[in-house]
Amino acid sequence: AQKVTQAQTEISVVEKEDVTLDCVYETRDTTYYLFWYKQPPSGELVFLIRRNSFDEQNEISGRYSWNFQKSTSSFNFTITASQVVDSAVYFCALRNSGSARQLTFGSGTQLTVLP
Amino acid sequence: AAGVIQSPRHLIKEKRETATLKCYPIPRHDTVYWYQQGPGQDPQFLISFYEKMQSDKGSIPDRFSAQQFSDYHSELNMSSLELGDSALYFCASSPGSNYGYTFGSGTRLTVV
């Protein structure tokens, strides 16, 4: 069985602060894929990043960065210099490489960035 | 670029009615997924289709059924609707097993 845990239910920061969203996963597979999605108040799911289990390089995209640590089964997401528009629910998700290709989502973290 | 199209965007139904949600995947994507997201919940996998055949099934009630047609669009049929079926229903498509998913904007179903 696989599981994704996002222990932070809600986080509030003031604009321009940095914030890290935690994600811990469980899987028995050696090959798997990790994702982050953003869900703004309008409701759509916006793809942010996909990372496979063999690629432990950290990634930076503008103000976003991701830290993948296989040793601790974590895939944390940091927003630098947060902005009000970053306010959303952020989901971490896991997919195994087998025939069942559906995503298992974490429970999400509601991020509120205050002006 | 083309995205995943879902219709309708909003739907209000009464208890015990039926509803049909439609999904048009990105062209040349071979897999379609349906997810249900209840209020304040994470999306839960319902069912998926690969090349028009059902490929996997999640926590989909027996009152729900789905299919994928020859033009690759998919429909989720929901009968005997209950209040608890009120949720955001997402469709996603994927071009292959090693790629990410593209989600549609979702259909918000309200059962009254």
XYZ file of C-alpha atoms in Angstrom:
227
model
C 0.000 0.000 0.000
C 1.125 3.530 -0.563
C 0.483 6.603 1.484
C 1.240 10.312 1.359
C 1.277 12.411 4.510
C 1.128 16.168 4.609
C 1.240 16.873 8.307
C 0.678 20.616 7.948
C -3.038 21.203 7.531
C -2.806 24.994 7.388
C 0.035 27.469 7.191
C -0.163 31.256 7.293
C 2.731 33.501 6.359
C 3.170 37.163 5.628
C 4.028 38.192 2.109
C 7.734 37.915 1.213
C 8.356 35.227 3.806
C 9.709 31.859 2.710
C 7.565 28.816 3.440
C 8.190 25.078 3.206
C 5.439 22.533 2.735
C 6.280 19.054 3.953
C 5.458 15.788 2.236
C 6.333 12.301 3.444
C 5.442 9.227 1.441
C 5.351 5.458 1.875
C 5.701 2.932 -0.891
C 7.158 -0.520 -1.376
C 8.071 0.147 -4.985
C 11.592 1.053 -5.986
C 10.328 3.019 -8.964
C 7.722 5.667 -8.344
C 6.783 9.225 -9.198
C 6.071 12.164 -6.956
C 4.005 15.203 -7.833
C 2.969 18.536 -6.417
C -0.276 20.213 -7.427
C -1.690 23.608 -6.536
C -5.425 24.092 -6.074
C -6.371 27.779 -5.920
C -9.793 28.881 -4.649
C -11.184 28.545 -8.178
C -10.805 24.776 -7.745
C -8.696 23.578 -10.647
C -5.646 21.378 -10.034
C -2.508 22.960 -11.394
C 0.488 20.725 -12.040
C 3.711 22.030 -10.487
C 6.293 19.273 -10.701
C 6.856 15.562 -11.338
C 9.897 13.745 -9.995
C 10.864 10.102 -10.484
C 12.467 8.059 -7.749
C 15.814 7.801 -9.515
C 16.329 11.516 -9.755
C 17.266 12.962 -6.397
C 18.468 16.270 -7.721
C 16.779 19.210 -6.157
C 14.928 21.451 -8.558
C 14.342 25.160 -8.667
C 11.792 26.933 -10.806
C 11.612 30.632 -10.142
C 10.452 31.110 -6.570
C 9.641 27.404 -6.220
C 12.099 24.719 -5.172
C 11.755 21.073 -4.269
C 13.920 18.953 -1.993
C 13.673 15.207 -2.643
C 15.268 13.068 0.059
C 14.881 9.371 -0.629
C 16.566 8.442 2.654
C 13.774 10.097 4.616
C 11.010 9.493 2.019
C 10.327 13.189 1.808
C 9.590 15.551 -1.050
C 9.313 19.031 0.409
C 8.283 22.150 -1.450
C 9.594 25.637 -0.671
C 8.183 28.913 -1.896
C 10.639 31.777 -1.597
C 9.419 35.344 -1.124
C 5.784 34.259 -0.981
C 3.068 36.314 -2.626
C -0.647 36.638 -1.961
C -1.335 34.783 -5.220
C 0.414 31.746 -3.762
C -2.525 31.278 -1.411
C -3.996 27.887 -2.278
C -4.203 24.284 -1.187
C -1.108 22.355 -2.179
C -1.248 18.603 -2.697
C 1.622 16.171 -2.800
C 0.872 12.947 -4.684
C 2.517 9.596 -5.387
C 2.180 7.173 -8.261
C 3.805 3.779 -8.532
C 5.270 2.531 -11.758
C 3.092 -0.548 -12.052
C -0.080 -1.093 -13.994
C -2.132 0.913 -11.493
C -1.200 4.378 -12.567
C -3.553 6.442 -10.462
C -2.337 9.077 -8.033
C -2.519 8.815 -4.273
C -2.850 12.291 -2.831
C -1.902 13.657 0.540
C -4.556 15.507 2.486
C -3.245 18.873 1.303
C -1.849 21.947 2.993
C -3.839 25.169 2.934
C -1.371 28.010 2.490
C -2.530 31.537 3.223
C -0.219 34.391 2.364
C -1.222 37.592 4.102
C -0.464 40.999 2.610
C -2.143 24.086 -26.031
C -5.244 21.945 -25.740
C -6.272 21.014 -22.245
C -8.604 18.474 -20.701
C -12.165 19.666 -21.172
C -14.875 18.788 -18.697
C -18.537 19.553 -18.959
C -20.599 20.819 -17.396
C -18.664 23.054 -15.004
C -21.497 23.088 -12.508
C -24.420 20.747 -12.038
C -27.237 20.761 -9.539
C -29.327 17.641 -9.151
C -31.903 16.389 -6.718
C -31.567 13.252 -4.655
C -32.271 10.057 -6.578
C -31.699 11.758 -9.932
C -29.005 10.764 -12.399
C -26.094 12.810 -13.699
C -23.666 12.415 -16.572
C -20.291 14.113 -16.535
C -18.199 14.363 -19.671
C -14.465 14.515 -20.200
C -12.517 15.218 -23.374
C -8.842 14.314 -22.903
C -5.892 15.928 -24.573
C -5.471 14.494 -28.097
C -3.177 11.430 -28.228
C -3.385 10.887 -24.472
C -4.106 7.193 -24.035
C -5.310 7.158 -20.425
C -8.199 8.891 -18.694
C -8.737 9.042 -14.941
C -11.703 10.127 -12.843
C -11.305 11.535 -9.341
C -13.814 12.690 -6.744
C -12.939 15.464 -4.297
C -15.338 16.022 -1.437
C -15.396 19.340 0.458
C -12.111 19.824 2.300
C -10.849 16.442 1.103
C -8.101 15.291 -1.201
C -9.013 13.848 -4.591
C -9.911 10.174 -4.485
C -9.398 7.922 -7.478
C -12.577 6.459 -8.959
C -11.733 4.726 -12.227
C -9.400 4.834 -15.202
C -9.385 3.826 -18.852
C -6.480 2.898 -21.059
C -7.137 2.812 -24.789
C -10.889 2.685 -24.168
C -10.690 -0.287 -21.800
C -11.192 0.020 -18.068
C -7.747 -0.275 -16.561
C -8.250 0.198 -12.858
C -10.980 0.809 -10.345
C -10.827 2.680 -7.082
C -13.464 3.601 -4.566
C -16.253 4.006 -7.087
C -19.766 3.253 -5.821
C -21.824 0.651 -7.670
C -24.278 3.448 -8.521
C -21.591 4.999 -10.715
C -20.390 3.722 -14.049
C -18.058 5.084 -16.650
C -16.919 4.388 -20.153
C -14.552 5.683 -22.767
C -15.775 6.058 -26.316
C -14.125 5.537 -29.684
C -13.201 9.224 -29.862
C -11.504 8.838 -26.452
C -13.907 11.049 -24.573
C -15.167 9.582 -21.341
C -18.418 9.838 -19.419
C -19.096 9.240 -15.749
C -22.701 8.225 -15.106
C -24.065 8.595 -11.610
C -27.458 7.232 -10.636
C -29.605 7.399 -7.509
C -27.696 10.467 -6.412
C -27.188 11.012 -2.712
C -26.338 14.167 -0.793
C -22.880 12.714 -0.139
C -22.145 12.651 -3.861
C -21.822 16.432 -3.798
C -18.219 16.987 -4.761
C -15.810 18.256 -7.349
C -15.240 15.619 -10.024
C -11.992 15.783 -11.921
C -10.983 14.099 -15.086
C -7.294 13.794 -15.961
C -5.479 12.428 -18.958
C -1.979 11.139 -19.445
C 0.055 10.280 -22.561
C 1.761 7.287 -21.015
C 2.891 5.592 -17.866
C 5.927 7.796 -17.308
C 4.310 11.123 -17.707
C 2.393 13.459 -15.521
C -1.271 14.078 -15.591
C -3.232 17.012 -16.868
C -6.379 17.670 -14.938
C -9.497 19.299 -16.266
C -11.109 22.190 -14.424
C -13.550 19.840 -12.768
C -17.317 19.533 -12.551
C -18.849 20.741 -9.322
C -21.845 18.545 -8.575
C -24.315 19.641 -5.942
C -27.008 17.224 -4.877
C -29.949 18.841 -3.070
